[in-house]
PDB file of N, CA, C and O in Angstrom:
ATOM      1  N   UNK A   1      79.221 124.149  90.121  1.00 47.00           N
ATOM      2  CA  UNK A   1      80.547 124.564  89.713  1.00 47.00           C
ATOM      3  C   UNK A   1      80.942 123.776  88.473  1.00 47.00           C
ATOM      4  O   UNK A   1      80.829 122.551  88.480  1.00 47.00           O
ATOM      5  N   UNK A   2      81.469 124.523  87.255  1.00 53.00           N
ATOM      6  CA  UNK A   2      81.856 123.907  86.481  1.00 53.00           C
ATOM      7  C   UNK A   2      83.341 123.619  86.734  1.00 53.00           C
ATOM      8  O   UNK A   2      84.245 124.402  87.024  1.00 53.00           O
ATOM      9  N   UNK A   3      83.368 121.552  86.445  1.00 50.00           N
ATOM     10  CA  UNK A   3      84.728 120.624  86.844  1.00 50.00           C
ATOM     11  C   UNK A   3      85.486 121.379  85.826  1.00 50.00           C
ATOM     12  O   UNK A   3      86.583 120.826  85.914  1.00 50.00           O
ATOM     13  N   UNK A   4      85.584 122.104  85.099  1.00 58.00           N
ATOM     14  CA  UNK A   4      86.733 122.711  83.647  1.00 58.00           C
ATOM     15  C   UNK A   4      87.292 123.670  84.524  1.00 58.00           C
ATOM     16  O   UNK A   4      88.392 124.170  84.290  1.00 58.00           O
ATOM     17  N   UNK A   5      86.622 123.960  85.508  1.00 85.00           N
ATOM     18  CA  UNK A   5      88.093 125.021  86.157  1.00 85.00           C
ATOM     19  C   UNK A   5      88.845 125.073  87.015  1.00 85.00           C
ATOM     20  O   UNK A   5      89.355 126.074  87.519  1.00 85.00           O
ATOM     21  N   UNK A   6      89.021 123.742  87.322  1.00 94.00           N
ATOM     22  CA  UNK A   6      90.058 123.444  87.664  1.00 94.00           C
ATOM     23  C   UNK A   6      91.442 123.248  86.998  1.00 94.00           C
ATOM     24  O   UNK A   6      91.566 122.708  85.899  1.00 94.00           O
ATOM     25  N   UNK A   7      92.657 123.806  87.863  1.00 95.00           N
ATOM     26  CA  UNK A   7      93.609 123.399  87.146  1.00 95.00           C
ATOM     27  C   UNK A   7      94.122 121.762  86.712  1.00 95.00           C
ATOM     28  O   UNK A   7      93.833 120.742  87.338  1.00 95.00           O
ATOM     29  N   UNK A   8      94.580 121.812  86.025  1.00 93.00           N
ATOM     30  CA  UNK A   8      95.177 120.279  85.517  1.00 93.00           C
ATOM     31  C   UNK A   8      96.221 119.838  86.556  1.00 93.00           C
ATOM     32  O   UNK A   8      96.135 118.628  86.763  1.00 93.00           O
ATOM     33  N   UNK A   9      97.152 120.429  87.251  1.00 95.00           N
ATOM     34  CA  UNK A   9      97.912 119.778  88.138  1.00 95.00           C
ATOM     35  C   UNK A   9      97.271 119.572  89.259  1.00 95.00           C
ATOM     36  O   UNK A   9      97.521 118.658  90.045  1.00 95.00           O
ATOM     37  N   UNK A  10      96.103 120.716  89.435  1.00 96.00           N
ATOM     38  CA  UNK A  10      95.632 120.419  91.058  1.00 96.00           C
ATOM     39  C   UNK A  10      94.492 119.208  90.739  1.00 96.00           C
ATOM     40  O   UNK A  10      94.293 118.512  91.734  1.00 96.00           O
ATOM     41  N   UNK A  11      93.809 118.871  89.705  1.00 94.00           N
ATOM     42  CA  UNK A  11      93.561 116.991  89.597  1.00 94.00           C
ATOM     43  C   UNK A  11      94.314 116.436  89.948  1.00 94.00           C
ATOM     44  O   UNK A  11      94.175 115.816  91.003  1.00 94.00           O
ATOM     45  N   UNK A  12      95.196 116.403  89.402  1.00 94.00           N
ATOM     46  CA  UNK A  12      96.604 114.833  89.535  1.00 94.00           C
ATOM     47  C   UNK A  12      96.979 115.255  90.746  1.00 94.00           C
ATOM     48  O   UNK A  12      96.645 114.575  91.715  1.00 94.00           O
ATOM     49  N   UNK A  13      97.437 115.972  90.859  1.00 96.00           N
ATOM     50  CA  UNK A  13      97.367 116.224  92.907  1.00 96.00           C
ATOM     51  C   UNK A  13      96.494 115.608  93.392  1.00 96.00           C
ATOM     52  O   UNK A  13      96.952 114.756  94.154  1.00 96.00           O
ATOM     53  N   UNK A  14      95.342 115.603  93.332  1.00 96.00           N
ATOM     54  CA  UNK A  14      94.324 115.103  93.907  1.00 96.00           C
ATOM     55  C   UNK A  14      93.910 113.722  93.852  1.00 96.00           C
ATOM     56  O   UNK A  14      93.177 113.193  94.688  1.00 96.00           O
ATOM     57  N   UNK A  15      94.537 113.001  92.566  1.00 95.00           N
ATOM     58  CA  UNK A  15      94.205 112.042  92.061  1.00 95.00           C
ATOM     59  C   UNK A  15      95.526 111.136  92.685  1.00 95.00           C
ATOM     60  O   UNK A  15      95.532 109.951  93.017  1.00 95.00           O
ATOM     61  N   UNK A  16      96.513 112.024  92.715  1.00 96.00           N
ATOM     62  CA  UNK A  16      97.825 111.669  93.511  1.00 96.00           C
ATOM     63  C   UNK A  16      97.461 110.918  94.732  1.00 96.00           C
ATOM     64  O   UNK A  16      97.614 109.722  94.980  1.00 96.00           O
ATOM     65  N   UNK A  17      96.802 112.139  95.648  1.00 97.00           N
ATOM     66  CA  UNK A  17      96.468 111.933  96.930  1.00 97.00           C
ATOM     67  C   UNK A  17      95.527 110.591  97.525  1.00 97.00           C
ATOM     68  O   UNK A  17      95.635 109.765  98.431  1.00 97.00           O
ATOM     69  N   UNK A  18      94.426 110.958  96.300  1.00 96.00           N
ATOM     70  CA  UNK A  18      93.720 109.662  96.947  1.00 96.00           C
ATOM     71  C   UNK A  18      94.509 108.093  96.622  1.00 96.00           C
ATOM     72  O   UNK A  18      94.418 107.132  97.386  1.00 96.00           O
ATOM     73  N   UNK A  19      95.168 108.095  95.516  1.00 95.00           N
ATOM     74  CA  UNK A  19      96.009 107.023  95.043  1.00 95.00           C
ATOM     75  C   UNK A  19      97.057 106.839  96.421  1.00 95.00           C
ATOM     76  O   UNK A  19      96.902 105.726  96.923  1.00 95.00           O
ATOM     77  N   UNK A  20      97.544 107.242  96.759  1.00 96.00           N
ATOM     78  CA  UNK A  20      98.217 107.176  98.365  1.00 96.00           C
ATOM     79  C   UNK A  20      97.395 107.142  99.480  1.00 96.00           C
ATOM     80  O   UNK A  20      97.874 106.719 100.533  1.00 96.00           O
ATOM     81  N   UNK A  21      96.444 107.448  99.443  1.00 96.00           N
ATOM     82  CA  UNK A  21      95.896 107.189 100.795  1.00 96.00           C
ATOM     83  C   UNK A  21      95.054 105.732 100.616  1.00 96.00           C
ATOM     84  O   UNK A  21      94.623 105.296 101.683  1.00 96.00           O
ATOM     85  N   UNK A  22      94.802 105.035  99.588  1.00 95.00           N
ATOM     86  CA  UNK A  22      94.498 104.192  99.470  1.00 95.00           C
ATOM     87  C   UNK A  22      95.366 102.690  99.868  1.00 95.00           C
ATOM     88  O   UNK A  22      95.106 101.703 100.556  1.00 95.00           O
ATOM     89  N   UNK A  23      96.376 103.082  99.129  1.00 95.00           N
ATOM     90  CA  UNK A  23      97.875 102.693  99.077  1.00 95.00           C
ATOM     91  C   UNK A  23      98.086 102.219 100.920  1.00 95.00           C
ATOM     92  O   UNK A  23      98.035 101.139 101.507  1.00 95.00           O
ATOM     93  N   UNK A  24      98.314 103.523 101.329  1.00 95.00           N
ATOM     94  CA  UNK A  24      98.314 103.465 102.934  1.00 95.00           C
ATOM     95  C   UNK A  24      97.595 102.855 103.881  1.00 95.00           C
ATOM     96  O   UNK A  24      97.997 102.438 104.967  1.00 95.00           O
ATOM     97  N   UNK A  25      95.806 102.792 103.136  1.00 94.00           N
ATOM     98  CA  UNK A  25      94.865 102.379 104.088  1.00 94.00           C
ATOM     99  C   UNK A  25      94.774 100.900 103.907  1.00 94.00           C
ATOM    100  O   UNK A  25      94.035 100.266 104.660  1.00 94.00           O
ATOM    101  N   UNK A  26      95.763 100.019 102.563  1.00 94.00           N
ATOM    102  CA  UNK A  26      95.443  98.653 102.347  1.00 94.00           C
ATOM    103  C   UNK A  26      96.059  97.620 103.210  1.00 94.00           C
ATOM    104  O   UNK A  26      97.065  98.028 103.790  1.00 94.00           O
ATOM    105  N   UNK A  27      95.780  96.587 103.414  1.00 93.00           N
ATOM    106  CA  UNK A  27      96.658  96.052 104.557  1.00 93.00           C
ATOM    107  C   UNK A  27      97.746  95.190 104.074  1.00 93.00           C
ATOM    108  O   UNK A  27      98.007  94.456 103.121  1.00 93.00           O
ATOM    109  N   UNK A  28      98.125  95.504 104.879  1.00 89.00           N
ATOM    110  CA  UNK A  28      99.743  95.118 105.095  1.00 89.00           C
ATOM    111  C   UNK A  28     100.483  95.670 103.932  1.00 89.00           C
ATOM    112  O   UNK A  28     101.250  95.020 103.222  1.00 89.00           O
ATOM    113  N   UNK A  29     100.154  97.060 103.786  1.00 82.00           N
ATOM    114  CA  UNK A  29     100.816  98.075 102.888  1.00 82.00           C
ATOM    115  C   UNK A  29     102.615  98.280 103.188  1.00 82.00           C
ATOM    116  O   UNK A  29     102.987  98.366 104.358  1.00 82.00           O
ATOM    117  N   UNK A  30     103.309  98.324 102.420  1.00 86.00           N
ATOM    118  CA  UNK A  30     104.537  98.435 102.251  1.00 86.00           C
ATOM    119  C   UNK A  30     104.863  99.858 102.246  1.00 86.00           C
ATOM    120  O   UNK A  30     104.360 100.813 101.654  1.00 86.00           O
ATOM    121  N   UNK A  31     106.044  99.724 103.236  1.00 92.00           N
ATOM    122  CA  UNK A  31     106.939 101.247 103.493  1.00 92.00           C
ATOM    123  C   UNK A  31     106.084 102.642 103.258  1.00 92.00           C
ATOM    124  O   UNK A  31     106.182 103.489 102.370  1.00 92.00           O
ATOM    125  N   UNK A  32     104.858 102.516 104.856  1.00 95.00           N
ATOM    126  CA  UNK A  32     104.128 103.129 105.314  1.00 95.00           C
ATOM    127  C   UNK A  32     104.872 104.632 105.420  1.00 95.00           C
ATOM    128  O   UNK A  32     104.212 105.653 105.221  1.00 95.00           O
ATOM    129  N   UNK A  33     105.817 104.664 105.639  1.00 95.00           N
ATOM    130  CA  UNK A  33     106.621 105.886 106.531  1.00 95.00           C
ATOM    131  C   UNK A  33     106.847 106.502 105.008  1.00 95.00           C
ATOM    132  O   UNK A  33     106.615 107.706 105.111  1.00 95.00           O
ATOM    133  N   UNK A  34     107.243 106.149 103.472  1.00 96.00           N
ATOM    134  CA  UNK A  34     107.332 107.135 102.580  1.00 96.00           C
ATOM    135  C   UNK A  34     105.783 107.358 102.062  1.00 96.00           C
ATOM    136  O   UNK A  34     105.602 108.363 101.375  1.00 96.00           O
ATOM    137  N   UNK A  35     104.693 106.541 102.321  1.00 97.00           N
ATOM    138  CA  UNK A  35     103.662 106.528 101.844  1.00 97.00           C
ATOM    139  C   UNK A  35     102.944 107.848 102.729  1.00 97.00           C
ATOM    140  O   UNK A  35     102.198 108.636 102.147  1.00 97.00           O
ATOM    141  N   UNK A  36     103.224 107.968 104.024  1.00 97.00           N
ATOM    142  CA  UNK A  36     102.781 109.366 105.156  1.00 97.00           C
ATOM    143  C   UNK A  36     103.448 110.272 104.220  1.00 97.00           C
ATOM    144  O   UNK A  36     102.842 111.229 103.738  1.00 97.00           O
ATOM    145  N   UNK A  37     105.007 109.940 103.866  1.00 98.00           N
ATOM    146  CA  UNK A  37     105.468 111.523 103.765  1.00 98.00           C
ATOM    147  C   UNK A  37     104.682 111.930 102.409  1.00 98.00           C
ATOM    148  O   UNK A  37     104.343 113.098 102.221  1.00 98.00           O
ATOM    149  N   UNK A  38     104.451 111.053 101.609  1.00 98.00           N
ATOM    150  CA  UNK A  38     103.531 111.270 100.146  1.00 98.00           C
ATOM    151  C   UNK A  38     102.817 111.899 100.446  1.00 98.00           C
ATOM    152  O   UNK A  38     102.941 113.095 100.184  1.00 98.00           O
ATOM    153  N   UNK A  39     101.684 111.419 101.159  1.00 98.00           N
ATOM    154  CA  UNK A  39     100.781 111.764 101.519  1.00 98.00           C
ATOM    155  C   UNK A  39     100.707 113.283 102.466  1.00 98.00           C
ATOM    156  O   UNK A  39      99.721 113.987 102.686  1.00 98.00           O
ATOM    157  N   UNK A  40     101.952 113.441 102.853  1.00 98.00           N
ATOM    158  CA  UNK A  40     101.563 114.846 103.592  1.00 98.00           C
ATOM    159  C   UNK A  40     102.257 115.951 102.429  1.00 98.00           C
ATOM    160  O   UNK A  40     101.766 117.003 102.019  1.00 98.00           O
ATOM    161  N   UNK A  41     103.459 115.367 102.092  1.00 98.00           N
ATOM    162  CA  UNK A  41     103.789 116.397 100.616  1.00 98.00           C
ATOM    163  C   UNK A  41     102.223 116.904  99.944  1.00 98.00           C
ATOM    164  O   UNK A  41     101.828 118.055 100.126  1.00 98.00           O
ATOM    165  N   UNK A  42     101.511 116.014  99.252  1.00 98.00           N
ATOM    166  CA  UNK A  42     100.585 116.434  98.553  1.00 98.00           C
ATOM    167  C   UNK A  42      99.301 117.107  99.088  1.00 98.00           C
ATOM    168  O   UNK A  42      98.557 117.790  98.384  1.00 98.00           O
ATOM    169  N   UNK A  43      99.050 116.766 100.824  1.00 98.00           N
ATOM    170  CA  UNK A  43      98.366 117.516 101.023  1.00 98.00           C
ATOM    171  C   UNK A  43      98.694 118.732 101.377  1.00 98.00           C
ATOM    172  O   UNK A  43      97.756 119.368 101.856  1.00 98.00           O
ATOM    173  N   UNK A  44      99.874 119.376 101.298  1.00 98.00           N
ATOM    174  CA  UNK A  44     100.288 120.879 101.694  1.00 98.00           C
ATOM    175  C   UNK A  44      99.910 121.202 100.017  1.00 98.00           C
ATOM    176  O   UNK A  44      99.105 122.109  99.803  1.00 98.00           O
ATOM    177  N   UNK A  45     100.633 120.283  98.586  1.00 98.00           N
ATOM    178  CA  UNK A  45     100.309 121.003  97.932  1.00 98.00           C
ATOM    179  C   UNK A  45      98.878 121.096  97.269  1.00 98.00           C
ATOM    180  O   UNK A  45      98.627 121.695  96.223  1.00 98.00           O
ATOM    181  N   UNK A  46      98.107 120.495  97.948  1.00 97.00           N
ATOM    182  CA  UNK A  46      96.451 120.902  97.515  1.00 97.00           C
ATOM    183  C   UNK A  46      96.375 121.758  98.115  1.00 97.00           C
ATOM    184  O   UNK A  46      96.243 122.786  97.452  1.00 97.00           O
ATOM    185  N   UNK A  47      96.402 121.971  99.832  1.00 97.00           N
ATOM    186  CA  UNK A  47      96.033 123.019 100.441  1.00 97.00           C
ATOM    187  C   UNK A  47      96.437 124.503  99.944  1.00 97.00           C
ATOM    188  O   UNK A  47      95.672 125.444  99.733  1.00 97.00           O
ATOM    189  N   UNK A  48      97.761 124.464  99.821  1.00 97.00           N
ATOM    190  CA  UNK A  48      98.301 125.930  99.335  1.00 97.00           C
ATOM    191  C   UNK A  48      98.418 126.372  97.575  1.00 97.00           C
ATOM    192  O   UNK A  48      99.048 127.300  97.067  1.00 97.00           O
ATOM    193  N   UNK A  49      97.493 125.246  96.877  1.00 97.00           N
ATOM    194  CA  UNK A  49      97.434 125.837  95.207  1.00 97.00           C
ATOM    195  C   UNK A  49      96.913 127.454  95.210  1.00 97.00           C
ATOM    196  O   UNK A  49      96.020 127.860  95.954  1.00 97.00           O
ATOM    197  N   UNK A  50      97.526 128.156  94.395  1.00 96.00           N
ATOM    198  CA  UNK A  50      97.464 129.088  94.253  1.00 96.00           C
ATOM    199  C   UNK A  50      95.391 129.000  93.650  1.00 96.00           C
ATOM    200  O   UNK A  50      94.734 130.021  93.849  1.00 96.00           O
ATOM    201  N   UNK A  51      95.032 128.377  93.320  1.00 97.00           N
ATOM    202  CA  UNK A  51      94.138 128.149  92.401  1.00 97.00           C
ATOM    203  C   UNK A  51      92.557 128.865  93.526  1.00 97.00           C
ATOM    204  O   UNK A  51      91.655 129.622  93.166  1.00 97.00           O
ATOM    205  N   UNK A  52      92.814 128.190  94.951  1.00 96.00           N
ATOM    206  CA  UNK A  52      92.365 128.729  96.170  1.00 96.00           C
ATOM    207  C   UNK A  52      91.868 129.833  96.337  1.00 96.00           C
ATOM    208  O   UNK A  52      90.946 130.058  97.122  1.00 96.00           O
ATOM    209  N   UNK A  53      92.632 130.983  95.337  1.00 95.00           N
ATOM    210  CA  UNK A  53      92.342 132.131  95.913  1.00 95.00           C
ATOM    211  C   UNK A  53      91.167 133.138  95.149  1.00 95.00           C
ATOM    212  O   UNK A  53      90.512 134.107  95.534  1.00 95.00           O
ATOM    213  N   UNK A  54      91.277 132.280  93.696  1.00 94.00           N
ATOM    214  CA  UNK A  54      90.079 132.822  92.773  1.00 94.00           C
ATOM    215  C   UNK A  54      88.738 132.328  92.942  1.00 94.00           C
ATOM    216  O   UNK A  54      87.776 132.739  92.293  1.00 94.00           O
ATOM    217  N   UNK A  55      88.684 131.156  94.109  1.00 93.00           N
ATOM    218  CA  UNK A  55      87.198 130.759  94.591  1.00 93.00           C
ATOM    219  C   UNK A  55      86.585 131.390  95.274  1.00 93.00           C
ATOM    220  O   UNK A  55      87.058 131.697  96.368  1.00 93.00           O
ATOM    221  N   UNK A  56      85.332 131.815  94.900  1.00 91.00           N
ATOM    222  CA  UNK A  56      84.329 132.367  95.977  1.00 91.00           C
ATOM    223  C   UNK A  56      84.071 131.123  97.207  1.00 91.00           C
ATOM    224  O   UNK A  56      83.868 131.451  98.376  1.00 91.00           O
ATOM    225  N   UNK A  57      84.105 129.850  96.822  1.00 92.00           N
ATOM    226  CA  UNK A  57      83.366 129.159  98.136  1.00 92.00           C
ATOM    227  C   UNK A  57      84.436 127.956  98.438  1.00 92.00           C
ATOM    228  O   UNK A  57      83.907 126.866  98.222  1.00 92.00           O
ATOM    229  N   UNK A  58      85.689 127.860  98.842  1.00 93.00           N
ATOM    230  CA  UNK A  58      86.445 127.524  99.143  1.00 93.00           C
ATOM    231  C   UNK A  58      86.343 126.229  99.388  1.00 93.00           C
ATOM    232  O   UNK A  58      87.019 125.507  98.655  1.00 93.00           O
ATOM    233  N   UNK A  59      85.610 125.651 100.312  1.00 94.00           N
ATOM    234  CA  UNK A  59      85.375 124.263 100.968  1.00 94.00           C
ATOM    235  C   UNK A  59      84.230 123.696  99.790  1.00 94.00           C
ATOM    236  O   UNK A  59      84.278 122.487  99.561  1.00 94.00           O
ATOM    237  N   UNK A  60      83.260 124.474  99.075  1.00 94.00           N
ATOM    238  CA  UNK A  60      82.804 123.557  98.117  1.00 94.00           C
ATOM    239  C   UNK A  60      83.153 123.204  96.632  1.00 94.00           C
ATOM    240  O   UNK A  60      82.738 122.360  95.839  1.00 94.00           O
ATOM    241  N   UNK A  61      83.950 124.054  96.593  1.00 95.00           N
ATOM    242  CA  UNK A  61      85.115 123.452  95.372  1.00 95.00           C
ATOM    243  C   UNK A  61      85.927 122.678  95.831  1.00 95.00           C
ATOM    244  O   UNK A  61      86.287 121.886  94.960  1.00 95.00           O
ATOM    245  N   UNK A  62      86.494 122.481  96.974  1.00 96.00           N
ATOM    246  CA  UNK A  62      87.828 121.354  97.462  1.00 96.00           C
ATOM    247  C   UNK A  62      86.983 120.318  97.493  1.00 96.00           C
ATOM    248  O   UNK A  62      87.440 119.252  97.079  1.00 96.00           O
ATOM    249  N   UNK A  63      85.372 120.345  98.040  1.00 95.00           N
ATOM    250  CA  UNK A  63      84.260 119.098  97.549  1.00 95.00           C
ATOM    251  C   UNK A  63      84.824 118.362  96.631  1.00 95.00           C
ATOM    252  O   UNK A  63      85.625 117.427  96.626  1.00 95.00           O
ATOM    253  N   UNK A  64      83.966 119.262  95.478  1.00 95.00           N
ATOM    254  CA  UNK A  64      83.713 119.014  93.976  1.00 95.00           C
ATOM    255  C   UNK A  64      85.377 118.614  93.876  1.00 95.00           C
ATOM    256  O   UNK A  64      85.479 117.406  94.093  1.00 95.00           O
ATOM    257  N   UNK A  65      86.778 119.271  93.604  1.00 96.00           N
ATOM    258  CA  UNK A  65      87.344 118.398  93.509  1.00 96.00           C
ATOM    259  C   UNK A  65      87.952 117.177  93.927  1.00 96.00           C
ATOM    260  O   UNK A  65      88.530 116.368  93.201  1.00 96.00           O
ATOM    261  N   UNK A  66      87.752 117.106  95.308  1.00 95.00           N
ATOM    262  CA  UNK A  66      87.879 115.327  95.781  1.00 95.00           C
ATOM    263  C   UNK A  66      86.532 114.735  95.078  1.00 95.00           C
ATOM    264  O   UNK A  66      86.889 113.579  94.847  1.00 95.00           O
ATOM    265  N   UNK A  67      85.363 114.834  94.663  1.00 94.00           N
ATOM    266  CA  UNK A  67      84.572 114.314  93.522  1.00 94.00           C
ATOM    267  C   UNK A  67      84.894 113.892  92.207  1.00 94.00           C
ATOM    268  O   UNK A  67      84.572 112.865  91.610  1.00 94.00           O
ATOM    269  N   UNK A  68      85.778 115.129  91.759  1.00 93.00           N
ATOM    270  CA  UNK A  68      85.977 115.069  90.161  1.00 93.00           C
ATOM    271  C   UNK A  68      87.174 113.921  90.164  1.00 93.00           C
ATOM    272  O   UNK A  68      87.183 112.941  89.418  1.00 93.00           O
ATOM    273  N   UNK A  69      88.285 114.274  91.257  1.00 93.00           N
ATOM    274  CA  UNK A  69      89.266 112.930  91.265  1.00 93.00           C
ATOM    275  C   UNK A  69      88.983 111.601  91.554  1.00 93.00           C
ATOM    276  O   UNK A  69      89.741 110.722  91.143  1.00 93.00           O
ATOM    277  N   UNK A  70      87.838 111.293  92.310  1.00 90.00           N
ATOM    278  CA  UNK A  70      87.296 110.039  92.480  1.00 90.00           C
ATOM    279  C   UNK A  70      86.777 109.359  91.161  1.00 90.00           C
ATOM    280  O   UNK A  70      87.154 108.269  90.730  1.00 90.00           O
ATOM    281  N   UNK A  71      85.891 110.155  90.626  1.00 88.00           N
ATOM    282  CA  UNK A  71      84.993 109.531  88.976  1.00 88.00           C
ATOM    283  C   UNK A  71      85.999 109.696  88.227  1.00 88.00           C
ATOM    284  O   UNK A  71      85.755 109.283  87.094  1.00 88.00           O
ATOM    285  N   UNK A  72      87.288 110.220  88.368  1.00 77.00           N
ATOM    286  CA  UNK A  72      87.886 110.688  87.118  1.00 77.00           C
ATOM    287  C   UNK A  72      88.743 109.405  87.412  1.00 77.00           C
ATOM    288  O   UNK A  72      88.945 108.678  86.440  1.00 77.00           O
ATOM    289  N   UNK A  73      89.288 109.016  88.653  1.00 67.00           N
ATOM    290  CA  UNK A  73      90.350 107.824  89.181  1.00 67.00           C
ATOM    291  C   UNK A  73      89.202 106.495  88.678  1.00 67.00           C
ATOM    292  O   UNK A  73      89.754 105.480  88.254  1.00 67.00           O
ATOM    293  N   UNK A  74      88.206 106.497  88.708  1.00 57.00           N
ATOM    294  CA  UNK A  74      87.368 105.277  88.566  1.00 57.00           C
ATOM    295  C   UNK A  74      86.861 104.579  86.859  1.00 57.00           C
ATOM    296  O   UNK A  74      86.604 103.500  86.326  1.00 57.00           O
ATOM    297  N   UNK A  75      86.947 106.009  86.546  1.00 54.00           N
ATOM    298  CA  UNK A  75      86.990 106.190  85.015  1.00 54.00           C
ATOM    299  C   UNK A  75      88.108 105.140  84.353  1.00 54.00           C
ATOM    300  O   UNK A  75      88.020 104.004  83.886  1.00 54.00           O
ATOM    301  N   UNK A  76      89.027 105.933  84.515  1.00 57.00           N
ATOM    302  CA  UNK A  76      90.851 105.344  84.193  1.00 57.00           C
ATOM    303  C   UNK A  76      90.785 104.261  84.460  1.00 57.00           C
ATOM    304  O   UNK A  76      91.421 103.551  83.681  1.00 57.00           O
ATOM    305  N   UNK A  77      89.976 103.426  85.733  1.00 48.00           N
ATOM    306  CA  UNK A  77      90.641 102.150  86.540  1.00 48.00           C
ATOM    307  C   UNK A  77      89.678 101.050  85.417  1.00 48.00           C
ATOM    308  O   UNK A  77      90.136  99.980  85.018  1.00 48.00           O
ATOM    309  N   UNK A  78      88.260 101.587  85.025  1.00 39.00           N
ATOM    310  CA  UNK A  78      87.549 100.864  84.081  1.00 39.00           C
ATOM    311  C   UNK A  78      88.147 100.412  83.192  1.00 39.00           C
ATOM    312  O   UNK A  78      87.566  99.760  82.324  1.00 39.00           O
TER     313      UNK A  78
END
């Protein structure tokens, strides 16, 4: 799958997401309870991107993009 077709918000969504769940999973993380609701806001809006519906293979593009947001989050952090 080429990473270019993805939309640009559904990265930063994604890049959102893992940035909060990280956030959440560190210890003795601060004000857990807005960090859940983050975290569940953004996963309704990955799940329901309109972007979903022009994929032929559904679960291996949601792969590839929790992939592309990881190297792309690791990139930035370099």
């Amino acid at each position: 799958m080429d990473v270019t077709d993805f939309p640009d918000d559904l990265v930063q969504t994604q890049a959102a997401w893992n940035a909060t769940y990280q956030a959440l999973a560190a210890p003795r993380s601060r004000d857990t309870t807005a960090l859940r609701r983050r975290l569940l806001r953004l996963s309704v809006r990955l799940w329901w991107h309109p972007y979903w519906e022009t994929v032929p293979s559904v679960p291996a593009a949601r792969s590839e993009l929790r992939h592309l947001a990881r190297t792309h989050g690791a990139v930035r952090a370099a």
